[in-house]
Short mmCIF file of C-alpha atoms in Angstrom, two decimals:
data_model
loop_
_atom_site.label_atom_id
_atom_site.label_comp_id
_atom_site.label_asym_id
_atom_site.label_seq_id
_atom_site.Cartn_x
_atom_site.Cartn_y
_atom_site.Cartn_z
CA UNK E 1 53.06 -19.06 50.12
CA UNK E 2 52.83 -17.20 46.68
CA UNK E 3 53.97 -13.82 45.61
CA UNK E 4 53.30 -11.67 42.57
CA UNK E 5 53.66 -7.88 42.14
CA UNK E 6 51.38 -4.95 41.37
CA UNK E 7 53.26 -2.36 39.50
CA UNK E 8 56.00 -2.48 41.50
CA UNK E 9 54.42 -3.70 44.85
CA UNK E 10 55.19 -6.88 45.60
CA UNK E 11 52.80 -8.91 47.52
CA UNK E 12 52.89 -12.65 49.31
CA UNK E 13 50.08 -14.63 50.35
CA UNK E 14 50.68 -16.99 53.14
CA UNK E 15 48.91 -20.28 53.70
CA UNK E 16 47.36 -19.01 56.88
CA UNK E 17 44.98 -15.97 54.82
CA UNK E 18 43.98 -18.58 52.81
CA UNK E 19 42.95 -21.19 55.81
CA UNK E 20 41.47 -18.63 57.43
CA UNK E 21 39.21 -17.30 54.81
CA UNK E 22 38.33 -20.89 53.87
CA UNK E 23 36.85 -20.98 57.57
CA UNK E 24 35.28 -18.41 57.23
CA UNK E 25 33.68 -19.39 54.44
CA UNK E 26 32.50 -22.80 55.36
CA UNK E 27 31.64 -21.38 59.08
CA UNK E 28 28.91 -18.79 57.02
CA UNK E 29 27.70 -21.36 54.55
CA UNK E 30 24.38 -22.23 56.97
CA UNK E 31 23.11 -19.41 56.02
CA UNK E 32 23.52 -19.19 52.44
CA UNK E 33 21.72 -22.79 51.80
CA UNK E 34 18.79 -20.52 50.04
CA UNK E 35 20.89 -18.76 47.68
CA UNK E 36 23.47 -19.06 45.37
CA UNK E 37 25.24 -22.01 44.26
CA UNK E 38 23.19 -24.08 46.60
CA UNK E 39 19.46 -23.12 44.78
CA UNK E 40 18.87 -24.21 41.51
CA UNK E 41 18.07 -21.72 38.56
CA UNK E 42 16.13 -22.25 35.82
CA UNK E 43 17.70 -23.11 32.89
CA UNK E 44 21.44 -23.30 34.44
CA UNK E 45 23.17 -26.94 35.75
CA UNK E 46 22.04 -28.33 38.91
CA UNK E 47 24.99 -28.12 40.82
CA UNK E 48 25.22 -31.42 43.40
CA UNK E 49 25.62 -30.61 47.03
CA UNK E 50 29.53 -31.49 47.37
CA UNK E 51 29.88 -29.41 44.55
CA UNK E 52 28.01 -26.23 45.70
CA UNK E 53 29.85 -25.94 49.07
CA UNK E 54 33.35 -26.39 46.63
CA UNK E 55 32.22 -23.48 44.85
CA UNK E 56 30.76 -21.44 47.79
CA UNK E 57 33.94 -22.04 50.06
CA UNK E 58 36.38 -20.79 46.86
CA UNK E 59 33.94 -17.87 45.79
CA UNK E 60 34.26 -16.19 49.51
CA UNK E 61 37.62 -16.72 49.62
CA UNK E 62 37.92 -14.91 46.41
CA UNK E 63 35.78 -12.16 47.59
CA UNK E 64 37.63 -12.12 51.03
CA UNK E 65 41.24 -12.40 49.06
CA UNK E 66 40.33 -9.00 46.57
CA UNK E 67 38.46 -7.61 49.64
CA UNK E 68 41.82 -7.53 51.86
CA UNK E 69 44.40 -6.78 48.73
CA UNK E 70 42.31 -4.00 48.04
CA UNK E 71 42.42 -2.46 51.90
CA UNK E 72 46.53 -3.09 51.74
CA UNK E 73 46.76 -1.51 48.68
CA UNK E 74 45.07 1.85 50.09
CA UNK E 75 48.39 1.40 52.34
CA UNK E 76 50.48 0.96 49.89
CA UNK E 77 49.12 3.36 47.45
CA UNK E 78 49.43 6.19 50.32
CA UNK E 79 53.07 4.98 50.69
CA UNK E 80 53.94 5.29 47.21
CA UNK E 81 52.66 9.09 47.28
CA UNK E 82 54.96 9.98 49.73
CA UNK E 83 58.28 8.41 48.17
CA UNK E 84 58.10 4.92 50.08
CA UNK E 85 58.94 1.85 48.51
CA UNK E 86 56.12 -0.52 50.19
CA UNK E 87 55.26 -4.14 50.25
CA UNK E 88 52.24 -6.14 50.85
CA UNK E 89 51.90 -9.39 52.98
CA UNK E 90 48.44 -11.03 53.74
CA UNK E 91 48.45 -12.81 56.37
CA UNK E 92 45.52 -14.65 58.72
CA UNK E 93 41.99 -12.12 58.05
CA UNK E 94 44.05 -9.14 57.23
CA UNK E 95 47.28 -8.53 56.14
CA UNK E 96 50.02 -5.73 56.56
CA UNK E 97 51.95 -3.21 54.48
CA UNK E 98 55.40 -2.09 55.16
CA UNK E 99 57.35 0.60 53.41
CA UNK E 100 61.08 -1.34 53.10
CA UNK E 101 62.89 1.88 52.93
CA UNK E 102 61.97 4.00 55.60
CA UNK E 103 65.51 4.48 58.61
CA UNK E 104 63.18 5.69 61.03
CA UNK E 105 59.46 6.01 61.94
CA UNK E 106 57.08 8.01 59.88
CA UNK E 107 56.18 11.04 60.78
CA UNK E 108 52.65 10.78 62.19
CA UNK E 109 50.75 13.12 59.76
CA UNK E 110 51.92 10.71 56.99
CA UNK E 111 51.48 7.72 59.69
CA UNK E 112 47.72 8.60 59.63
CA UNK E 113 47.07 9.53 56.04
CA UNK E 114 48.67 5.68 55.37
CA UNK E 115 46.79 4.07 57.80
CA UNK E 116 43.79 5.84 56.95
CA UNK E 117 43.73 4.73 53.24
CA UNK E 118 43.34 1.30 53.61
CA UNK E 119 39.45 1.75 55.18
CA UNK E 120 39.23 4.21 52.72
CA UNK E 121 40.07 2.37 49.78
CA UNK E 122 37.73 -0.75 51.72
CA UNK E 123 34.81 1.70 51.67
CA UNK E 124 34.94 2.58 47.71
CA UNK E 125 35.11 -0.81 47.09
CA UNK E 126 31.91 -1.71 49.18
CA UNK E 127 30.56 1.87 47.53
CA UNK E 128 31.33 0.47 43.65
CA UNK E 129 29.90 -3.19 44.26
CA UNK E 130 26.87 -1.19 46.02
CA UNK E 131 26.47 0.56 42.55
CA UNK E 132 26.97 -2.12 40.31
CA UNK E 133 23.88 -3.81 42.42
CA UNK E 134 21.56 -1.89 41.79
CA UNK E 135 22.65 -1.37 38.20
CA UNK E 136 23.41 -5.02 37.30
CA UNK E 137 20.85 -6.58 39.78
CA UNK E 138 18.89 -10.07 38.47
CA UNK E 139 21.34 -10.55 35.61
CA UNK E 140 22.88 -13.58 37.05
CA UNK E 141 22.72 -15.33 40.59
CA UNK E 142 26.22 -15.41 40.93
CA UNK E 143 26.87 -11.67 39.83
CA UNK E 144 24.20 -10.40 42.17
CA UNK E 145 26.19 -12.96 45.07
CA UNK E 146 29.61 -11.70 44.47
CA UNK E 147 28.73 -8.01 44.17
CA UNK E 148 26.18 -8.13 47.20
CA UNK E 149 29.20 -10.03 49.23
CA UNK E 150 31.48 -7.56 48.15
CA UNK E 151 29.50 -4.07 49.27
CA UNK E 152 28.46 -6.36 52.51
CA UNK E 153 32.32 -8.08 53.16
CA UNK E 154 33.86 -4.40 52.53
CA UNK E 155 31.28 -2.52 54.48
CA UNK E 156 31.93 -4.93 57.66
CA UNK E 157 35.70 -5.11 57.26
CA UNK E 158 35.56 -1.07 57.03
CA UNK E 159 33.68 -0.58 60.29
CA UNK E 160 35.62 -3.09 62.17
CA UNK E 161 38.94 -2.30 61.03
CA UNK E 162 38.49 1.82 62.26
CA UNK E 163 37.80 0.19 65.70
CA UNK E 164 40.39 1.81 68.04
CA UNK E 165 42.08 -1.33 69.06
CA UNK E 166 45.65 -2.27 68.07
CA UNK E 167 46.76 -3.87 65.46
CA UNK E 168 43.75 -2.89 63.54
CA UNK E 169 43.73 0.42 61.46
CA UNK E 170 41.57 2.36 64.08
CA UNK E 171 43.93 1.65 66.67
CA UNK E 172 47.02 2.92 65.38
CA UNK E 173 45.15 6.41 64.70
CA UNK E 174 43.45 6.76 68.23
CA UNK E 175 47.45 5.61 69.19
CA UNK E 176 48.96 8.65 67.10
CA UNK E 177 46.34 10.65 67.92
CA UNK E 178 46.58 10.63 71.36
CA UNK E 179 50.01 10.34 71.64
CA UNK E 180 50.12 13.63 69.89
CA UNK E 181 47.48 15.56 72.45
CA UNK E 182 47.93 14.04 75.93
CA UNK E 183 51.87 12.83 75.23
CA UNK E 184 53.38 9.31 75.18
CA UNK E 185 52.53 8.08 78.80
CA UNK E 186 48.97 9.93 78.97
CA UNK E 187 48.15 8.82 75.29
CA UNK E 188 49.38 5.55 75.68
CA UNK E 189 46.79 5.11 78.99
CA UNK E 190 43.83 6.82 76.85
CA UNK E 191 44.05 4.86 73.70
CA UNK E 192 44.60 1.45 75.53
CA UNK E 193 42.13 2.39 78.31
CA UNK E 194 39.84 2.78 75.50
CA UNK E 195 40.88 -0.10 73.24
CA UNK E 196 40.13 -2.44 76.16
CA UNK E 197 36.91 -1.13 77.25
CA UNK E 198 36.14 -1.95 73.13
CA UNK E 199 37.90 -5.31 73.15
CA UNK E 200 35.50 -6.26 75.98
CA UNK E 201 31.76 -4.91 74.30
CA UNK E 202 33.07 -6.44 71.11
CA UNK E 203 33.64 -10.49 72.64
CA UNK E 204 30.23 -9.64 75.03
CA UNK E 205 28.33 -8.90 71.70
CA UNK E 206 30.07 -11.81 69.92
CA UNK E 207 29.65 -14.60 72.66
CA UNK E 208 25.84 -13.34 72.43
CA UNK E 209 25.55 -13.66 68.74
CA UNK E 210 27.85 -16.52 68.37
CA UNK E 211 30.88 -15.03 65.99
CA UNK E 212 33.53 -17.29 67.50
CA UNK E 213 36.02 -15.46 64.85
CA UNK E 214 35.48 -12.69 66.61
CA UNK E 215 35.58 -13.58 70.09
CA UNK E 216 38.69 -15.57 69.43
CA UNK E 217 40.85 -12.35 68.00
CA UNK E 218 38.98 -9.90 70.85
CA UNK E 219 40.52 -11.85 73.70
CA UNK E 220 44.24 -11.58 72.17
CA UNK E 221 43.62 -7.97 71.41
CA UNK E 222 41.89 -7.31 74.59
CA UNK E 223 45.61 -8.98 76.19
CA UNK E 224 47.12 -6.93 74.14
CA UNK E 225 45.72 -3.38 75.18
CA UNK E 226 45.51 -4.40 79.53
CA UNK E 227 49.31 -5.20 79.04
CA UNK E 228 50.32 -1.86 77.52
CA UNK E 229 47.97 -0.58 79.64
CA UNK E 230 49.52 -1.96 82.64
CA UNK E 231 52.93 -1.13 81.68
CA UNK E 232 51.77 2.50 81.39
CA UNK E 233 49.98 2.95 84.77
CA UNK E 234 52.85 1.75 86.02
CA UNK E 235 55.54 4.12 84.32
CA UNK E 236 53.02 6.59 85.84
CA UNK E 237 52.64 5.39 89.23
CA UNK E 238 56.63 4.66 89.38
CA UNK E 239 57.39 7.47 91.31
CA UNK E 240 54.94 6.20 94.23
CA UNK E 241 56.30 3.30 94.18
CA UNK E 242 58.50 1.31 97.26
CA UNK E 243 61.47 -0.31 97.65
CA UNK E 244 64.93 2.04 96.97
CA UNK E 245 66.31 4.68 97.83
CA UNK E 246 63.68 7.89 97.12
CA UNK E 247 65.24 8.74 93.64
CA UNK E 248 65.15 5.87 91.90
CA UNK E 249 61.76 5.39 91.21
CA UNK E 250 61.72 8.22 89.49
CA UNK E 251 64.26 7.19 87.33
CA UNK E 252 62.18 3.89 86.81
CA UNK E 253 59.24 6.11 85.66
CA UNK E 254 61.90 7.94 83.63
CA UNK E 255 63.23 4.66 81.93
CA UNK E 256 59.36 3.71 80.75
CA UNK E 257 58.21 6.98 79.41
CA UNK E 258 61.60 7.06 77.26
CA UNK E 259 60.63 3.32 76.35
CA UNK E 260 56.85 4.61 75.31
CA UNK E 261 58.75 7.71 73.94
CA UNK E 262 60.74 5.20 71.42
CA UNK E 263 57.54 2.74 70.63
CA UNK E 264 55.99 6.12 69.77
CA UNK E 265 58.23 7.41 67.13
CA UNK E 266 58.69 10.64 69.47
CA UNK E 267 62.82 10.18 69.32
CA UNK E 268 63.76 13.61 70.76
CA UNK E 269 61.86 12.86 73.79
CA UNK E 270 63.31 9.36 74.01
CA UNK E 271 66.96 10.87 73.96
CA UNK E 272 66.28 13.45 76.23
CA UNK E 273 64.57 11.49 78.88
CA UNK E 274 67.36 8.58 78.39
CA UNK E 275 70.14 11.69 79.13
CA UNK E 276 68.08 12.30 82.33
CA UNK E 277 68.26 8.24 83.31
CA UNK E 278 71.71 8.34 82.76
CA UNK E 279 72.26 11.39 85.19
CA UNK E 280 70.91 9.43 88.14
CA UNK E 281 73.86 9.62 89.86
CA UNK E 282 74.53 7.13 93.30
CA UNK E 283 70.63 6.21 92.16
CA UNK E 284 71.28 4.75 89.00
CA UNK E 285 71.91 0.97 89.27
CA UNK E 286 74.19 -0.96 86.90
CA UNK E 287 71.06 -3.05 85.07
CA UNK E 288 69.47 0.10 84.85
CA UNK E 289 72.19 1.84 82.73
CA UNK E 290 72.43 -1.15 80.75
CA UNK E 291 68.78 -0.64 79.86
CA UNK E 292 68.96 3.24 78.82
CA UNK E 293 71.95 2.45 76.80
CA UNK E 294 70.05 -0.15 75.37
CA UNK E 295 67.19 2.18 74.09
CA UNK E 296 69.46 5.18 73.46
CA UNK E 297 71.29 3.18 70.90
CA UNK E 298 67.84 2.05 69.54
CA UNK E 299 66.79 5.90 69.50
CA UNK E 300 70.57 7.13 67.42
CA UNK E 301 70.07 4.14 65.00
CA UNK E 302 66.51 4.90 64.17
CA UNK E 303 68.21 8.68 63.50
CA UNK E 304 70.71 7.08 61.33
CA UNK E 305 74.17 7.83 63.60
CA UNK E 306 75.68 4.73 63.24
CA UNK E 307 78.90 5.60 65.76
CA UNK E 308 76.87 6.48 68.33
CA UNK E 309 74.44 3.32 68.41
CA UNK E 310 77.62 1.54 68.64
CA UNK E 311 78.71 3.44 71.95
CA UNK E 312 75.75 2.86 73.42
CA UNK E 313 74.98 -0.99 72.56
CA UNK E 314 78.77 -1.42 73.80
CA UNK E 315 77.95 -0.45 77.21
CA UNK E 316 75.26 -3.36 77.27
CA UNK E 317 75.86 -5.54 79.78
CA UNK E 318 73.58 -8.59 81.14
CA UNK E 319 71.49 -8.76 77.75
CA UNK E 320 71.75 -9.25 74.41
CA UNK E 321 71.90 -6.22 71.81
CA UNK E 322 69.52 -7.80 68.95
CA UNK E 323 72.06 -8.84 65.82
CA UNK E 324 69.96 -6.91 63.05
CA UNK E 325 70.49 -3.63 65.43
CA UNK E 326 74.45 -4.24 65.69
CA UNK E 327 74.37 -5.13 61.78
CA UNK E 328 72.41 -1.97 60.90
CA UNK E 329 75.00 0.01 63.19
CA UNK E 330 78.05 -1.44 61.00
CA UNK E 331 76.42 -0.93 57.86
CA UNK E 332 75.92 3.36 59.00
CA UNK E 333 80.04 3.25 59.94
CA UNK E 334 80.59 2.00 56.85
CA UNK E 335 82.19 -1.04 57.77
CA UNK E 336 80.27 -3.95 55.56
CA UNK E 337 82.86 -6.50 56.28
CA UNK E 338 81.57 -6.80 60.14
CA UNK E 339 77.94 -5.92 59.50
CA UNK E 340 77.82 -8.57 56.77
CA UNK E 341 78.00 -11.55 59.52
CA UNK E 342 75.66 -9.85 61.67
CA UNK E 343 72.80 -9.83 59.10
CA UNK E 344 73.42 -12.89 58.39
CA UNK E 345 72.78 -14.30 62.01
CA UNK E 346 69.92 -11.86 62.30
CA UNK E 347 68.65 -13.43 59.34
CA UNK E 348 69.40 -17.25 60.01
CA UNK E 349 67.49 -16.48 63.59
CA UNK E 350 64.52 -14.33 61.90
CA UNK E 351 63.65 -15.86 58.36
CA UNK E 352 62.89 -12.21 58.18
CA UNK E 353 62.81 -10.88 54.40
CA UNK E 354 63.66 -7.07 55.27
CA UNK E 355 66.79 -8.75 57.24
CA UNK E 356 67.24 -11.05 54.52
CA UNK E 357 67.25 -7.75 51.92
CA UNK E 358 69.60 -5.76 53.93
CA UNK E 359 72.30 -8.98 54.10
CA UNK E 360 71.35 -8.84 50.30
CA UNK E 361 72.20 -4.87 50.22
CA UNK E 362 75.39 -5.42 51.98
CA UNK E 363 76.69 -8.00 50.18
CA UNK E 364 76.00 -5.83 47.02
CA UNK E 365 78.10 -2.97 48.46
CA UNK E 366 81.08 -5.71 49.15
CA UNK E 367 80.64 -5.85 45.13
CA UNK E 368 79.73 -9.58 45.97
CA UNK E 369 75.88 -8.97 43.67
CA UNK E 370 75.60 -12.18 42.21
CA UNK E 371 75.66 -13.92 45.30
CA UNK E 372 73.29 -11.54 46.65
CA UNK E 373 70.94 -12.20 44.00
CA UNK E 374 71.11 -16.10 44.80
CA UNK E 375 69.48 -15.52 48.18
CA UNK E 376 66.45 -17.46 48.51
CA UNK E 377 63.03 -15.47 46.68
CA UNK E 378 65.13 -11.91 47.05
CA UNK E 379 63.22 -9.03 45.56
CA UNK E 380 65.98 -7.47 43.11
CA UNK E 381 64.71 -3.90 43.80
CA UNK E 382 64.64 -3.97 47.58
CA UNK E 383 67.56 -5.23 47.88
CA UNK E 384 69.67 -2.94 45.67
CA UNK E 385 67.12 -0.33 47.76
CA UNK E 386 68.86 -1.26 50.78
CA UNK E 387 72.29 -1.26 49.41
CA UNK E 388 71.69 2.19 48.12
CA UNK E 389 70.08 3.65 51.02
CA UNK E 390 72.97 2.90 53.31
CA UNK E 391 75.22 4.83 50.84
CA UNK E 392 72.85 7.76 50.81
CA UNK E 393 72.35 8.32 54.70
CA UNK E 394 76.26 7.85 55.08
CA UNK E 395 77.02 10.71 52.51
CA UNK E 396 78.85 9.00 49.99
CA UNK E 397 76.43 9.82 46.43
CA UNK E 398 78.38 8.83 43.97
CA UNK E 399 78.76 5.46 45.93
CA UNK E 400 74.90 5.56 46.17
CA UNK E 401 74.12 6.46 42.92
CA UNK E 402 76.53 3.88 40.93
CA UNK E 403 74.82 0.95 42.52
CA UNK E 404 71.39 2.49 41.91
CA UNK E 405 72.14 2.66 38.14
CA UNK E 406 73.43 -0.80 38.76
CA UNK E 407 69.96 -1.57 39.96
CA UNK E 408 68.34 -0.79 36.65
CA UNK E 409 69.96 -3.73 34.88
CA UNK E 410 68.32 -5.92 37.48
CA UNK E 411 65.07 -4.19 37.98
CA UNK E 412 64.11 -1.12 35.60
CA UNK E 413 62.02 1.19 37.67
CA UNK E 414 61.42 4.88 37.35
CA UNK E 415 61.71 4.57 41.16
CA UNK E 416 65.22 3.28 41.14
CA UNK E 417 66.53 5.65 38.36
CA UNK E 418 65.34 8.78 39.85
CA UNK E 419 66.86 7.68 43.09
CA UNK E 420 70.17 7.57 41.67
CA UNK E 421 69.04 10.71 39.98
CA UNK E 422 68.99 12.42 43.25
CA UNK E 423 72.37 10.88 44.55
CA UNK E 424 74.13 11.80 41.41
CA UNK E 425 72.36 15.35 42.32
CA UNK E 426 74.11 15.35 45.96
CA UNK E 427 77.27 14.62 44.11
CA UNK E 428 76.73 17.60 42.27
CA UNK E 429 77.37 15.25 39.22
CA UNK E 430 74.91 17.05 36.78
CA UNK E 431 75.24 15.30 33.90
CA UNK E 432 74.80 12.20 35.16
CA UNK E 433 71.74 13.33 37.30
CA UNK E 434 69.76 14.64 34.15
CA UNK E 435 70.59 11.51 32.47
CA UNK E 436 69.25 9.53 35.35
CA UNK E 437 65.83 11.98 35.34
CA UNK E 438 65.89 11.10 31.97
CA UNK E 439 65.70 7.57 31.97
CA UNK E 440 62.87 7.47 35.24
CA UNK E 441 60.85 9.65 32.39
CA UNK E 442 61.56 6.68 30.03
CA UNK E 443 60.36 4.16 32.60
CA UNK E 444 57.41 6.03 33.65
CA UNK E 445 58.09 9.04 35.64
CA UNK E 446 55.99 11.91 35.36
CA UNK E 447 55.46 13.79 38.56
CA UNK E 448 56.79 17.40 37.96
CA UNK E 449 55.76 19.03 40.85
CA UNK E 450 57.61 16.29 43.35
CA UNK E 451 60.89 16.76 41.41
CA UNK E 452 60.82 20.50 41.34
CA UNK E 453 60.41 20.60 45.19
CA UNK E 454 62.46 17.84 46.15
CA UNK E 455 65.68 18.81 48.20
CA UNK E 456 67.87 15.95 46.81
CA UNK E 457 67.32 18.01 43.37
CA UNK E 458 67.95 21.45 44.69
CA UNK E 459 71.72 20.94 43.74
CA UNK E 460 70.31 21.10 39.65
CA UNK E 461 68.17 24.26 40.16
CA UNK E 462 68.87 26.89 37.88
CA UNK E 463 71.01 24.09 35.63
CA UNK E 464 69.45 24.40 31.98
CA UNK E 465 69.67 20.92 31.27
CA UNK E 466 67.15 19.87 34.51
CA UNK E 467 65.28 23.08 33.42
CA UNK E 468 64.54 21.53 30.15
CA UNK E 469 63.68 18.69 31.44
CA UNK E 470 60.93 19.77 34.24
CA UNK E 471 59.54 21.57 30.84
CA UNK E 472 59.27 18.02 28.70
CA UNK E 473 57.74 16.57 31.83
CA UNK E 474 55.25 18.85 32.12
CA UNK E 475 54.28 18.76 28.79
CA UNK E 476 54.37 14.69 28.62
CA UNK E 477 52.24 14.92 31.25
CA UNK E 478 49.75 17.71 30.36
CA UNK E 479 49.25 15.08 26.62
#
C-alpha cells in the first residue's frame, strides 16, 4: 500500500487495485498483438517480446490507475463543495471515497450529487482523450494508444458504473431514488428487484462473450441484491407469516422496516417505528427488545445524542453492542477517559483508519497529542478533525476551537482554520473568530458566498471586523 495526497485529499492505493489492473491488462493483451508496443515502427527501437508485454501490462495499469483516481476524485471533489473533509482509497477495479467527518448520513440530495460526480468526472475524461485524438492523432503510436485507451477505458467504466446495482455508482442512486418515492421497504424491493434482474443479463452476456472479470463480480453482486431482496419481501410478508401469537409478526415486520429505515439514512422513521416495536406489549419477546434497542441506539448516535445511545445499548442483552458504537457514545457524553479504551479495541479488532483517527482524536482531547501523532500512518488533519468535531456537536466551542488552532501547527489548512473560525464564532469569541477567517484567507480560502451564509458565522453578522473581511475576500477573489 502507498498513499499520497491531492490538495488536501489523501489517497491510498492497495496492492489488490494494482493486481487487479495488472490482470486485466495481461488478460486483454491478445488482442493488442497488432498494435502498440508489440508492432514495430519505423525508425523507433524494436522492442523484444518480453519487453513489449512489460510495457503493455504497466501502460494499462497506468491508464486504469488515472482512469479510477479520476472517477474518485469526482466524489471527492463533490464532497469538498459541500464542507466534507473526504478521502480516497482504491481498492480491487474501483475504489471508494468517504467523507471522514460526516456524524450521520448525508442527506440524499447531496448523497446523489456525490455519487453522481464520479461518472461524471469519468465521462469528461473519456470526452478530453476523445478530443485530443482526433487533434493529436498519428503523432506517436504510443500517444494515439494511451489517449484511444483512455476515451475507450473511461467510456466503459462510465456506462458500467451507472448500472443500478450496488456497490456501483448507479446503484446507490436507483437505492436513494427509490427509497425516496416508494419508501424504505417498497424502494428497497424495486431497486434490488431491479439490480438482480441486471446482475443476471450482465453474467448471461459475459459468459457469452467470455469477460470472466465480469462474470466473476456479477455473481457476488447478483448475491448481494437476492439477499436484500429477500430480507425485504420478507419484512413485507411478516405480517402473513406463522408461528406466534397474531401480533407479533407484525412487530417482526415492524423491526425490519425500522432496520431498512436505518440502512437508508431515513432516521425519523427508524425511531418512530423502533417506539412502535417497543410498545408491543405481552407480544414483544425479550430478544426482540434487545434488537430495537440495539438499532435505536444506532439511530440516537447517528443523531449525535450520546446519553441516549447509551440507554439503549445498555438494555442489550444476548449480543454484543459493536466497541466503535459504545466508544463513539462516550466520546458525545464527554467522558474520553472510558471511550479512549473502547476505540482502542474497536481499532485493534478493525485495522480500521477512521477508528484508528477517532482513538487519535480522543487521545488529543485527553491533551495526550504526541502520542496520538505516533499512531501508525495517522493523517494529522483527520485526526485533529475528529478531536474537534466531538467538541463541536457536544457544545463546548471554545474547547473545539483551541484544538482546531492547535491543528494548524500540525497541518495548515484553510479547512482547519476556518473550522475553528466557526467554533470561536459559536463562542461568540469575535476576535478570535476574525483572526481565524483571517488566517483560512492566508492559507487559501476564498469562498465568500459560503461564509456569508453559513450558520456557524451568523454569531459575527453585523460585527465590522467580519464585515471587512467578507469585503477583502471578495475583492481577493474578484483579482
Amino acid at each position: 500500500m502507498f498513499r499520497f495526497r491531492l490538495g488536501s485529499i489523501p489517497v491510498e492505493v492497495h496492492p489488490s487495485h494494482l493486481l487487479v489492473s495488472g490482470l486485466l491488462a495481461y488478460s486483454s493483451m491478445h488482442a493488442a498483438q497488432n498494435g502498440w508496443p508489440f508492432r514495430q515502427v519505423e525508425g523507433a527501437p524494436a522492442l523484444g517480446q518480453a519487453s513489449a508485454v512489460v510495457v503493455y501490462v504497466l501502460s494499462w495499469m497506468l491508464i486504469v490507475f488515472v482512469s479510477v483516481l479520476v472517477h474518485e476524485l469526482g466524489h471527492a471533489l463533490a464532497s469538498r463543495l459541500f464542507g466534507y473533509r473526504p478521502s480516497i482509497a482504491l481498492v480491487w477495479l474501483g475504489g471508494h471515497t468517504l467523507p471522514t467527518d460526516v456524524p450521520g448520513p448525508l442527506p440524499w440530495k447531496r448523497d446523489l450529487l456525490i455519487t453522481a460526480a464520479g461518472p461524471f468526472f469519468g465521462l469528461m475524461l473519456g470526452i478530453l482523450s476523445l478530443v485530443g485524438l482526433v487533434f493529436l492523432k498519428s503523432l506517436s503510436p504510443a500517444l494515439d494508444f494511451f489517449l484511444q485507451t483512455f476515451a475507450y477505458a473511461n467510456f466503459i467504466w462510465a456506462i458500467f458504473n451507472l448500472l443500478p446495482v450496488l456497490p456501483l455508482d448507479g446503484g446507490r442512486l436507483a437505492n436513494t431514488l427509490t427509497t425516496r418515492i416508494f419508501g424504505p421497504r417498497r424502494g428497497i424491493i424495486a431497486s434490488q428487484g431491479l439490480a438482480l434482474l441486471v446482475c443476471v443479463g450482465v453474467l448471461v452476456f459475459a459468459l457469452r462473450t467470455g469477460w470472466l472479470f465480469a462474470a466473476i463480480f456479477f455473481v457476488m453482486y447478483g448475491i448481494q441484491a437476492f439477499r436484500m431482496l429477500t430480507e425485504a419481501l420478507n419484512a413485507s410478508s411478516a405480517p402473513a407469516s406463522g408461528g406466534g401469537s397474531p401480533l407479533e409478526s407484525p412487530l417482526v415486520a415492524k423491526l425490519r422496516e425500522a432496520k431498512i429505515a436505518l440502512d437508508a439514512g431515513r432516521l425519523e422513521d427508524a425511531r418512530r417505528l423502533g417506539g412502535i416495536v417497543l410498545e408491543g406489549g405481552e407480544s414483544l419477546t425479550a430478544e426482540m427488545a434487545s434488537h430495537t434497542h440495539h438499532l435505536l441506539g444506532w439511530v440516537a448516535l447517528k443523531e449525535g445524542h450520546g446519553r441516549q445511545a447509551l440507554d439503549h445499548f445498555s438494555q442489550v442483552q444476548g449480543r454484543q453492542v459493536e466497541p466503535h458504537a459504545v466508544a463513539a457514545a462516550f466520546s458525545l457524553v464527554g467522558d474520553d477517559a472510558r471511550a479512549l479504551d473502547w476505540w482502542k479495541q474497536a481499532w485493534q479488532m478493525s485495522s480500521d483508519r477512521t477508528v484508528m483517527h477517532e482513538y487519535a482524536g480522543t487521545l488529543i482531547r485527553l491533551g495526550r497529542t504526541e502520542e496520538a501523532m505516533k499512531l501508525p500512518s495517522v493523517e494529522a488533519a483527520a485526526a485533529f478533525s475528529c478531536a474537534e468535531r466531538v467538541l463541536f456537536i457536544r457544545g463546548v466551542y471554545s474547547e473545539a476551537a483551541a484544538v482546531g488552532e492547535a491543528a494548524l501547527q500540525y497541518a495548515p489548512s484553510a479547512s482547519i482554520a476556518y473550522d475553528a473560525a466557526c467554533a470561536y464564532a459559536r463562542a461568540r469569541n469575535v476576535p478570535d473568530a476574525v483572526r481565524m477567517l483571517r488566517r483560512a484567507s492566508e492559507l487559501g480560502f476564498k469562498d465568500k458566498a459560503y461564509a456569508a451564509s453559513d450558520s456557524d458565522l451568523s454569531p459575527l453578522h453585523g460585527q465590522p471586523a467580519f464585515e471587512e473581511w467578507l469585503t477583502e475576500l471578495g475583492q481577493s477573489a474578484a483579482s
